[in-house]
Amino acid sequence: MSDTDFRKMVGEKIKGTNASLFLSKCHYVSGAYDCLKDLQSLSTACEQLESEKSKKGANRIFYLAIPPSIFESAAASIKLGAMTTNGWNRIIVEKPFGKDLNSAAQLENAISQYFSEDQIYRIDHYLGKEMVINLMVLRFANSMFEPIWNRNYISSVQITFKETDGVEGRGSYFDEYGIIRDVMQNHLLQILSLIAMETPVSLEAEDIRNEKVKILRCITPLTRKNLLIGQYISDAKGKVIAYKDDQKGGVKKDSLTPTYALATVYIKNPRWAGVPFILKCGKGLDQRKAEMRIQFRKYPTDLFPKLNQDAINELVLRVQPNEAIYWKINTKAPGLSDSIGQSELDLTYRSRFNIETLPDAYERLLLDVMRGDHNLFVRNDELIAAWKVFTPILHELEKLKVKPTLYPFGTRGPEGEVKFLTDLGVIRTASYHWVNPCD
Amino acid sequence: MSDTDFRKMVGEKIKGTNASLFLSKCHYVSGAYDCLKDLQSLSTACEQLESEKSKKGANRIFYLAIPPSIFESAAASIKLGAMTTNGWNRIIVEKPFGKDLNSAAQLENAISQYFSEDQIYRIDHYLGKEMVINLMVLRFANSMFEPIWNRNYISSVQITFKETDGVEGRGSYFDEYGIIRDVMQNHLLQILSLIAMETPVSLEAEDIRNEKVKILRCITPLTRKNLLIGQYISDAKGKVIAYKDDQKGGVKKDSLTPTYALATVYIKNPRWAGVPFILKCGKGLDQRKAEMRIQFRKYPTDLFPKLNQDAINELVLRVQPNEAIYWKINTKAPGLSDSIGQSELDLTYRSRFNIETLPDAYERLLLDVMRGDHNLFVRNDELIAAWKVFTPILHELEKLKVKPTLYPFGTRGPEGEVKFLTDLGVIRTASYHWVNPCD
Amino acid sequence: MSDTDFRKMVGEKIKGTNASLFLSKCHYVSGAYDCLKDLQSLSTACEQLESEKSKKGANRIFYLAIPPSIFESAAASIKLGAMTTNGWNRIIVEKPFGKDLNSAAQLENAISQYFSEDQIYRIDHYLGKEMVINLMVLRFANSMFEPIWNRNYISSVQITFKETDGVEGRGSYFDEYGIIRDVMQNHLLQILSLIAMETPVSLEAEDIRNEKVKILRCITPLTRKNLLIGQYISDAKGKVIAYKDDQKGGVKKDSLTPTYALATVYIKNPRWAGVPFILKCGKGLDQRKAEMRIQFRKYPTDLFPKLNQDAINELVLRVQPNEAIYWKINTKAPGLSDSIGQSELDLTYRSRFNIETLPDAYERLLLDVMRGDHNLFVRNDELIAAWKVFTPILHELEKLKVKPTLYPFGTRGPEGEVKFLTDLGVIRTASYHWVNPCD
Amino acid sequence: MSDTDFRKMVGEKIKGTNASLFLSKCHYVSGAYDCLKDLQSLSTACEQLESEKSKKGANRIFYLAIPPSIFESAAASIKLGAMTTNGWNRIIVEKPFGKDLNSAAQLENAISQYFSEDQIYRIDHYLGKEMVINLMVLRFANSMFEPIWNRNYISSVQITFKETDGVEGRGSYFDEYGIIRDVMQNHLLQILSLIAMETPVSLEAEDIRNEKVKILRCITPLTRKNLLIGQYISDAKGKVIAYKDDQKGGVKKDSLTPTYALATVYIKNPRWAGVPFILKCGKGLDQRKAEMRIQFRKYPTDLFPKLNQDAINELVLRVQPNEAIYWKINTKAPGLSDSIGQSELDLTYRSRFNIETLPDAYERLLLDVMRGDHNLFVRNDELIAAWKVFTPILHELEKLKVKPTLYPFGTRGPEGEVKFLTDLGVIRTASYHWVNPCD
């Protein structure tokens, strides 16, 4: 593919007044990731562009979204063949970061042979979401959350990532990893650590990541009784085929890979001991949304005996779609009656802010790589600590060939979900539905 | 005036489909409040109506909005001449409840000679406001307020009642009482006690009033250094005459009566010790509004050094006009920047609830009298405790002939206000203005 | 009996230098409590003494430790025949204050016919104990208890009153009342209300009693599943006869009266909701002691995995014998080892204070009656609220003829005790024994 | 000096049954620290002993209590000439760790060239004191401290190290360093970080030191207005000469070196923001003692108006002499009076534990080096963070030639101390003196 072909291909997706300027800066060099010679060619191509365009430092970012199997050799090739000496070199690494503790450690060893930690940017694009970035501001630039942000007042925290899509046609990767590795161990655990972390010394990347690691290290490894796994089957109308029937898409026959998982983890520290952090993710569900839901304990008296049992306070941070923060509260129903209704203190982004569209998480993260800001990237020890939480259960599931509970495509997930949550004391607020004020 | 005349007069203000039905139930009997014979005539008239309409119990409410001077004799006349024996008798008493501790005690003695406390309904119509009634629900049916509702987290509480009107033409009553007696000692102090009170044993009237009295008794009497008084003068354009020039309206020449007052009181109990409760009220000001404004301490670190000094959290309960609850918070400005802006978690009634109009405070309170619910009425010992807070300073102002600071009609009040508040650590959020989402 | 005989009898118990002076002030008038004429004679005798000794006010205290059956007529006789008009009259009332809610209300009606509440001193001599009086000082003159004095940090409160004696020979009174009425409903519940109450507005009697009543009203009536009752049988050596065999002493044959009771009550308010308050009392037990034991939750992490499971913090206030306050803490064992032992922060009275003997509770209380201080006496509404907690269960026990669990005299009580406490999460610190530093 | 001479010299200080066994293991090799050849001789001597005594691993500890000037060359000589290859090598480093940030950084660079951080044991012998080690247990194995261990309830923390000795004869070292470098920057700041740190993830050395560093990094550099320095002069009787007259002992003429310092530092984090941590140390004072004194805020009401103004709660941890923990509390004075006195909840080691003598701090620390436990040693980044707090003020004092306030030997220190403390709100409890129960 020539530069022209490449620009044509890319150009189809790019609009706006500066599109052609942008495209003129796009070049394409073909080669195998793990071939030293090809990387040297890439480097030569770069040098040519650099000499043309600038006398100043020429920096390079290598974005590795490649199969784990060739990771080490690709890293070696870059190191030996493609690094600039006239500026900085940065390496973006995409998941999967291994399949378990051992494989992740091997991968880390491989990469750390060639690059130093400050050159490496492990990307978890959930950390680039508007509402996730906002967590630091909400928690540490406001004074009303800190005093209630603990086991005395919070009864549970739910972090949810639901997708309506299945894996149709993309099963070969997914089937090997499953939803726990694909979503829970990274995206959900990263969000958890931001919700739960202590105030850092500063907002520098190392200080924030120090605190995140502390949280991850305080989590007891997940056990069977705290986990519910599911796999979707065909939907009621039979339009979507069952996950395990998708051999064309790459799913193994009789696959036991979960497409849904619900897990409770506990953080053994003074702030959170005993509070269930409930991680929920799945494909082929009824709804597409990602959110954090912090449920507060009831007011400890019975002054309002008629109050619904589900009239508890919840702080919801909606990540996508339609970013919003809302805090469910009980208020007197306006007027002469003395009945109490649930309402909310609301901050819906599109209703409050004059925004057309928010930048995509990747835009933000790539910008941060250019700025050299590691804040929103995963550090080596975070990764290891995260794997320690999930590796024992992943091995157990595989060894014992545990069967996931089946659920029809397009539903809320396996039947056991309600009981699982109720047993944890989670209250489902059936009598209340948030209405997006923008709708 | 005959019943017909009376109905005609009243009927001019009454609309709606049931207006004529309502009017048919209205009757008029003329007489002097303090004349036993006239009250007996009233009683006779009542009995006639009662016998016509019902065999069941005939209840009577006596609404006393009369000058204090004839209070005792009116009470005696009612007691001796107009009480039903075929149902309950209830007495609504309108302010003023005396001019100071002694006169209030005298009035109470007079009334308690003739009526028992459970027959008496001292009305403070602010207690009938939607948002004021809601305070009990907000505080005790939600769990997130209680842990932060104290001196550790709240830096100040402001209770404000501003009017744009002056006293034109109604000066004879006002000039004798002044703004402290007319608004602060009753309306503002009542709201204060609802904000500050401990959780009651139940929501029964006596339990709530027990807690309110406790708060009032913990307040140290107001002193000079915690008080700023003002009096309005003519406005810039000269359209409104200065308060003290309104002799036609009943104001005494060279009157020192304040039309504005700003006071700080302290509640000496474990929850509130050291927290300034700032009461502000005035006539002839720039704005008409009544609200409670709870200001929170800053988050105790410097993680966000660029944060505006005034970017603190405030919970605002707007009583009138346009009922709303909003909690000012700091959030990340949406988008690629990392700057922080102030926004709010909002619950604006007209935007959230499907309401045309809320009932007037008096509608609610009169209904409560009929239902025999004392909850929103002032108890004898509350009244006495409230007078204890203000009586010493009122006497001192009068004895020393303290001159109020002058301020032009239609402005924010006396100049000293800003310094007064700043000295208390109150932060005026100049960089932020709440925008009513309904506007 | 003449004055001389009376003095001789009393004198045998009285020692010290002022004994004869004291005795010379003692007089004796014989009569029936409920006989108006006899009371008039008493009054005449008093007047004689008063006229001799003083021209000033002559005050009278009537101390009623009489059977409930003649209570009303005795009160009437005093009222009509023996009140001074030249000073104050005060009535001390000894328990039993009724047998249940109804009988207590009747008694109260009877007494309130003749005396006003401020003349009445209902005595509960436990309120006169040094350590019980100290509770107000400890809680409200020290700042370190208040923040941890609540459900977030306290796991349980035990109030214990154990006696080694049985009821030999005094069974006729006891058998009718039983240990719940004799000890739990008054002594233990009074101590509970002092431990649990909120900060009063002042230390005036009415303010303290207002707060105590609030606590009592927040207690849910005791139910069967929260109660364990026992009755002692003969001890191992057979020296003491079983309770129900003491017909000579007045015990009814086949009596079901409990000599031991263990009950858990809950206070439904924001400070205490969910915390078990465990009341324990019994006769014929292994130990004589009265104490309050406040058990704290564990530190919510696992930093010291070798720490004994029973190494929790307890604050113990020992009422009798040998007054002491001690707070069990974990400290590093001194020396090179890193093991942790339990020790205590200790304040043993006899070791710290230079005291020979502390005044008896009755000395203190009688002095308070003379001073007119109601602080340590039980108010009418307290009494009623206390009965409301116990009346339903007392009636149920009687109606269903519930059999108490038997336990041998001189032991710890019924076997079920350990399970009862363990089920509540109470930790018995088996590995630790407090050693009185004075022994 | 031969081994025999050495053993004779050492033997004079050693007693006990195992003295000769111990001495038989002592050897002496003479040489210059910074001479490679001499260190090689030492190594040869070691090897000889090792081959004689053991076939197993032969470990070596090098204890560097040497002048900073030859530090680097000594480190090099050890590295090149004296390390075992048959076991571990550990380096103990004694203070001074530099004179300021730069010199400390240089020293660290020098040492880290030759040794890895896990081989280095920077010794601060205060970390080996019984009560200092106990801090971790007290704070994290007991649940009653954590909830009150913060700015809401603690008003100040004082860490004090007072000596009665002057520097007679040892002035040459001291005069160059002064009391801030000699005591405050290391001993007192180390204790501060243990008092103030958050709960670590585990009790592993790195986790604890991570938390200590966080505290140090949150401290704002010390400024002039938060510092009082003093220098002793001759005592009243003229027996001790003034510090600056001790030229024989090595003090420079007109020396401005402080022998006393009192400093306030603030920790800018959510737990401690605004709480003064007061560091006090000095030589030639009235008393020899080291202690931590945690002062609590007053109970926030006025229920006991007669309570002394200084009757606040203090938790005192006495490090030396005579280890003790005591918590000053207010209790009712026993007996009929209602007055309140100050007493204490006490745990005096010698009174409670059966101990003859506690091990010296160095015994403990040397044992820990042998065990390879870094917990009680100072990490590189701690050292740097500690210097950041004091370097600016040390440079300022030197540049501006600030004169210390003079105080007579054997007194409490400079006069300004009382005002300095009072301005911080510290309350000196004049009416109360702790009496050691062992005296």
PDB file of C-alpha atoms in Angstrom, chain C residues 130 133-134 136-148 153 199-203 296-301 303-304 307 311 313 315 325-338 340 342-347 349 352-353 355 358-360 363-364 367-368 371 373 432-433, chain D residues 130 133-134 136-148 153 199-203 296-301 303-304 307 311 313 315 325-338 340 342-347 349 352-353 355 358-360 363-364 367-368 371 373 432-433:
ATOM      1  CA  GLU C 130     -20.240   6.735  92.197  1.00  0.00           C
ATOM      2  CA  ILE C 133     -22.910   9.548  88.547  1.00  0.00           C
ATOM      3  CA  ASN C 134     -19.522   9.779  86.891  1.00  0.00           C
ATOM      4  CA  MET C 136     -22.133  12.366  82.857  1.00  0.00           C
ATOM      5  CA  VAL C 137     -18.653  13.677  83.558  1.00  0.00           C
ATOM      6  CA  LEU C 138     -16.867  11.003  81.577  1.00  0.00           C
ATOM      7  CA  ARG C 139     -19.076  11.433  78.551  1.00  0.00           C
ATOM      8  CA  PHE C 140     -19.487  15.194  78.504  1.00  0.00           C
ATOM      9  CA  ALA C 141     -16.331  16.601  80.065  1.00  0.00           C
ATOM     10  CA  ASN C 142     -13.981  14.529  77.897  1.00  0.00           C
ATOM     11  CA  SER C 143     -13.774  14.847  74.166  1.00  0.00           C
ATOM     12  CA  MET C 144     -12.418  11.462  73.160  1.00  0.00           C
ATOM     13  CA  PHE C 145     -15.522   9.429  73.878  1.00  0.00           C
ATOM     14  CA  GLU C 146     -18.154  11.314  71.885  1.00  0.00           C
ATOM     15  CA  PRO C 147     -16.779  10.610  68.392  1.00  0.00           C
ATOM     16  CA  ILE C 148     -16.616   6.861  68.972  1.00  0.00           C
ATOM     17  CA  TYR C 153     -17.501   1.975  66.440  1.00  0.00           C
ATOM     18  CA  THR C 199     -25.812  15.554  75.235  1.00  0.00           C
ATOM     19  CA  PRO C 200     -28.402  17.466  77.257  1.00  0.00           C
ATOM     20  CA  VAL C 201     -28.946  21.200  76.929  1.00  0.00           C
ATOM     21  CA  SER C 202     -27.750  21.608  80.512  1.00  0.00           C
ATOM     22  CA  LEU C 203     -27.088  19.463  83.535  1.00  0.00           C
ATOM     23  CA  PHE C 296     -15.673  -1.865  70.315  1.00  0.00           C
ATOM     24  CA  ARG C 297     -15.595  -3.214  66.793  1.00  0.00           C
ATOM     25  CA  LYS C 298     -12.316  -4.596  65.527  1.00  0.00           C
ATOM     26  CA  TYR C 299      -9.888  -2.464  63.642  1.00  0.00           C
ATOM     27  CA  PRO C 300     -11.115  -3.111  60.120  1.00  0.00           C
ATOM     28  CA  THR C 301      -8.002  -4.674  58.617  1.00  0.00           C
ATOM     29  CA  LEU C 303      -2.510  -6.181  59.633  1.00  0.00           C
ATOM     30  CA  PHE C 304      -1.861  -8.397  62.639  1.00  0.00           C
ATOM     31  CA  LEU C 307      -3.754 -11.229  67.005  1.00  0.00           C
ATOM     32  CA  ALA C 311      -8.238  -9.089  71.381  1.00  0.00           C
ATOM     33  CA  ASN C 313     -11.059  -3.130  72.845  1.00  0.00           C
ATOM     34  CA  LEU C 315     -14.130   0.000  78.034  1.00  0.00           C
ATOM     35  CA  ILE C 325     -12.471   2.358  84.783  1.00  0.00           C
ATOM     36  CA  TYR C 326     -10.291   0.388  82.432  1.00  0.00           C
ATOM     37  CA  TRP C 327      -9.906   0.273  78.717  1.00  0.00           C
ATOM     38  CA  LYS C 328      -8.506  -2.906  77.294  1.00  0.00           C
ATOM     39  CA  ILE C 329      -5.947  -2.263  74.606  1.00  0.00           C
ATOM     40  CA  ASN C 330      -3.470  -4.223  72.562  1.00  0.00           C
ATOM     41  CA  THR C 331       0.159  -3.293  73.006  1.00  0.00           C
ATOM     42  CA  LYS C 332       3.416  -4.689  71.798  1.00  0.00           C
ATOM     43  CA  ALA C 333       4.848  -7.054  74.382  1.00  0.00           C
ATOM     44  CA  PRO C 334       7.856  -5.189  75.791  1.00  0.00           C
ATOM     45  CA  GLY C 335      11.222  -6.480  74.630  1.00  0.00           C
ATOM     46  CA  LEU C 336      12.712  -7.924  71.482  1.00  0.00           C
ATOM     47  CA  SER C 337       9.728  -9.995  70.445  1.00  0.00           C
ATOM     48  CA  ASP C 338       7.078  -8.540  68.185  1.00  0.00           C
ATOM     49  CA  ILE C 340       1.163  -8.400  70.948  1.00  0.00           C
ATOM     50  CA  GLN C 342      -3.557  -7.281  75.899  1.00  0.00           C
ATOM     51  CA  SER C 343      -3.148  -4.736  78.616  1.00  0.00           C
ATOM     52  CA  GLU C 344      -5.286  -1.849  79.787  1.00  0.00           C
ATOM     53  CA  LEU C 345      -5.388   1.844  80.342  1.00  0.00           C
ATOM     54  CA  ASP C 346      -6.419   1.789  83.939  1.00  0.00           C
ATOM     55  CA  LEU C 347      -8.036   3.988  86.513  1.00  0.00           C
ATOM     56  CA  TYR C 349     -10.190   4.212  92.221  1.00  0.00           C
ATOM     57  CA  ARG C 352      -5.404   6.254  92.207  1.00  0.00           C
ATOM     58  CA  PHE C 353      -7.443   8.181  94.740  1.00  0.00           C
ATOM     59  CA  ILE C 355     -10.057   7.169  99.558  1.00  0.00           C
ATOM     60  CA  LEU C 358     -16.977   5.989  99.202  1.00  0.00           C
ATOM     61  CA  PRO C 359     -20.339   7.205 100.454  1.00  0.00           C
ATOM     62  CA  ASP C 360     -23.221   4.801 100.055  1.00  0.00           C
ATOM     63  CA  GLU C 363     -26.314   8.944 101.434  1.00  0.00           C
ATOM     64  CA  ARG C 364     -25.881  10.752  98.179  1.00  0.00           C
ATOM     65  CA  LEU C 367     -28.607  14.562 100.396  1.00  0.00           C
ATOM     66  CA  ASP C 368     -29.935  15.399  96.934  1.00  0.00           C
ATOM     67  CA  ARG C 371     -30.927  19.979  98.271  1.00  0.00           C
ATOM     68  CA  ASP C 373     -31.993  18.183  93.169  1.00  0.00           C
ATOM     69  CA  TYR C 432      -7.390 -11.939  79.197  1.00  0.00           C
ATOM     70  CA  HIS C 433      -8.256 -11.342  82.815  1.00  0.00           C
TER      71      HIS C 433
ATOM     72  CA  GLU D 130      10.091   0.391  72.686  1.00  0.00           C
ATOM     73  CA  ILE D 133       7.883   0.494  67.831  1.00  0.00           C
ATOM     74  CA  ASN D 134       4.647   0.175  69.769  1.00  0.00           C
ATOM     75  CA  MET D 136       2.169   0.642  64.938  1.00  0.00           C
ATOM     76  CA  VAL D 137       0.467  -1.736  67.341  1.00  0.00           C
ATOM     77  CA  LEU D 138      -1.344   0.964  69.266  1.00  0.00           C
ATOM     78  CA  ARG D 139      -2.650   2.640  66.147  1.00  0.00           C
ATOM     79  CA  PHE D 140      -3.497  -0.372  64.015  1.00  0.00           C
ATOM     80  CA  ALA D 141      -4.355  -3.164  66.464  1.00  0.00           C
ATOM     81  CA  ASN D 142      -6.800  -1.022  68.458  1.00  0.00           C
ATOM     82  CA  SER D 143      -9.955   0.436  67.049  1.00  0.00           C
ATOM     83  CA  MET D 144     -10.568   3.377  69.349  1.00  0.00           C
ATOM     84  CA  PHE D 145      -7.768   5.591  68.116  1.00  0.00           C
ATOM     85  CA  GLU D 146      -8.409   5.668  64.371  1.00  0.00           C
ATOM     86  CA  PRO D 147     -11.754   7.530  64.458  1.00  0.00           C
ATOM     87  CA  ILE D 148     -10.357  10.361  66.595  1.00  0.00           C
ATOM     88  CA  TYR D 153     -10.538  15.894  67.252  1.00  0.00           C
ATOM     89  CA  THR D 199      -2.739   2.593  57.601  1.00  0.00           C
ATOM     90  CA  PRO D 200      -0.242   0.739  55.416  1.00  0.00           C
ATOM     91  CA  VAL D 201      -1.227  -2.095  53.100  1.00  0.00           C
ATOM     92  CA  SER D 202       0.841  -4.454  55.208  1.00  0.00           C
ATOM     93  CA  LEU D 203       3.475  -4.269  57.922  1.00  0.00           C
ATOM     94  CA  PHE D 296      -7.420  16.780  72.003  1.00  0.00           C
ATOM     95  CA  ARG D 297      -9.885  19.555  71.348  1.00  0.00           C
ATOM     96  CA  LYS D 298     -12.319  20.429  74.111  1.00  0.00           C
ATOM     97  CA  TYR D 299     -15.739  18.886  74.295  1.00  0.00           C
ATOM     98  CA  PRO D 300     -17.692  21.427  72.294  1.00  0.00           C
ATOM     99  CA  THR D 301     -20.142  22.605  74.906  1.00  0.00           C
ATOM    100  CA  LEU D 303     -21.937  21.893  80.365  1.00  0.00           C
ATOM    101  CA  PHE D 304     -19.298  22.122  83.079  1.00  0.00           C
ATOM    102  CA  LEU D 307     -14.019  22.946  84.592  1.00  0.00           C
ATOM    103  CA  ALA D 311      -8.673  20.300  81.726  1.00  0.00           C
ATOM    104  CA  ASN D 313      -7.596  15.377  77.208  1.00  0.00           C
ATOM    105  CA  LEU D 315      -2.650  11.130  75.293  1.00  0.00           C
ATOM    106  CA  ILE D 325       1.159   5.493  78.072  1.00  0.00           C
ATOM    107  CA  TYR D 326      -1.362   7.660  79.839  1.00  0.00           C
ATOM    108  CA  TRP D 327      -4.495   9.406  78.743  1.00  0.00           C
ATOM    109  CA  LYS D 328      -5.515  12.381  80.829  1.00  0.00           C
ATOM    110  CA  ILE D 329      -9.229  12.421  81.520  1.00  0.00           C
ATOM    111  CA  ASN D 330     -11.670  14.352  83.624  1.00  0.00           C
ATOM    112  CA  THR D 331     -13.557  12.385  86.229  1.00  0.00           C
ATOM    113  CA  LYS D 332     -15.901  13.232  89.006  1.00  0.00           C
ATOM    114  CA  ALA D 333     -13.994  13.588  92.239  1.00  0.00           C
ATOM    115  CA  PRO D 334     -15.035  10.560  94.301  1.00  0.00           C
ATOM    116  CA  GLY D 335     -17.447  11.272  97.113  1.00  0.00           C
ATOM    117  CA  LEU D 336     -20.363  13.571  97.767  1.00  0.00           C
ATOM    118  CA  SER D 337     -18.980  16.599  95.997  1.00  0.00           C
ATOM    119  CA  ASP D 338     -19.724  17.192  92.324  1.00  0.00           C
ATOM    120  CA  ILE D 340     -14.319  17.355  88.652  1.00  0.00           C
ATOM    121  CA  GLN D 342      -8.129  15.357  86.282  1.00  0.00           C
ATOM    122  CA  SER D 343      -6.905  11.830  86.437  1.00  0.00           C
ATOM    123  CA  GLU D 344      -5.600   9.442  83.836  1.00  0.00           C
ATOM    124  CA  LEU D 345      -6.102   6.089  82.214  1.00  0.00           C
ATOM    125  CA  ASP D 346      -2.665   4.729  82.803  1.00  0.00           C
ATOM    126  CA  LEU D 347      -0.333   2.086  81.472  1.00  0.00           C
ATOM    127  CA  TYR D 349       5.320  -0.218  81.839  1.00  0.00           C
ATOM    128  CA  ARG D 352       2.136  -3.206  84.663  1.00  0.00           C
ATOM    129  CA  PHE D 353       4.717  -5.470  83.092  1.00  0.00           C
ATOM    130  CA  ILE D 355      10.229  -6.222  83.361  1.00  0.00           C
ATOM    131  CA  LEU D 358      14.066  -3.174  78.309  1.00  0.00           C
ATOM    132  CA  PRO D 359      16.569  -3.846  75.540  1.00  0.00           C
ATOM    133  CA  ASP D 360      18.480  -0.870  74.246  1.00  0.00           C
ATOM    134  CA  GLU D 363      20.154  -4.136  70.374  1.00  0.00           C
ATOM    135  CA  ARG D 364      16.839  -4.257  68.608  1.00  0.00           C
ATOM    136  CA  LEU D 367      19.083  -7.754  65.485  1.00  0.00           C
ATOM    137  CA  ASP D 368      16.812  -6.468  62.722  1.00  0.00           C
ATOM    138  CA  ARG D 371      17.192 -10.659  60.274  1.00  0.00           C
ATOM    139  CA  ASP D 373      14.181  -6.469  58.343  1.00  0.00           C
ATOM    140  CA  TYR D 432      -2.150  18.723  86.721  1.00  0.00           C
ATOM    141  CA  HIS D 433       1.018  16.744  87.132  1.00  0.00           C
TER     142      HIS D 433
END
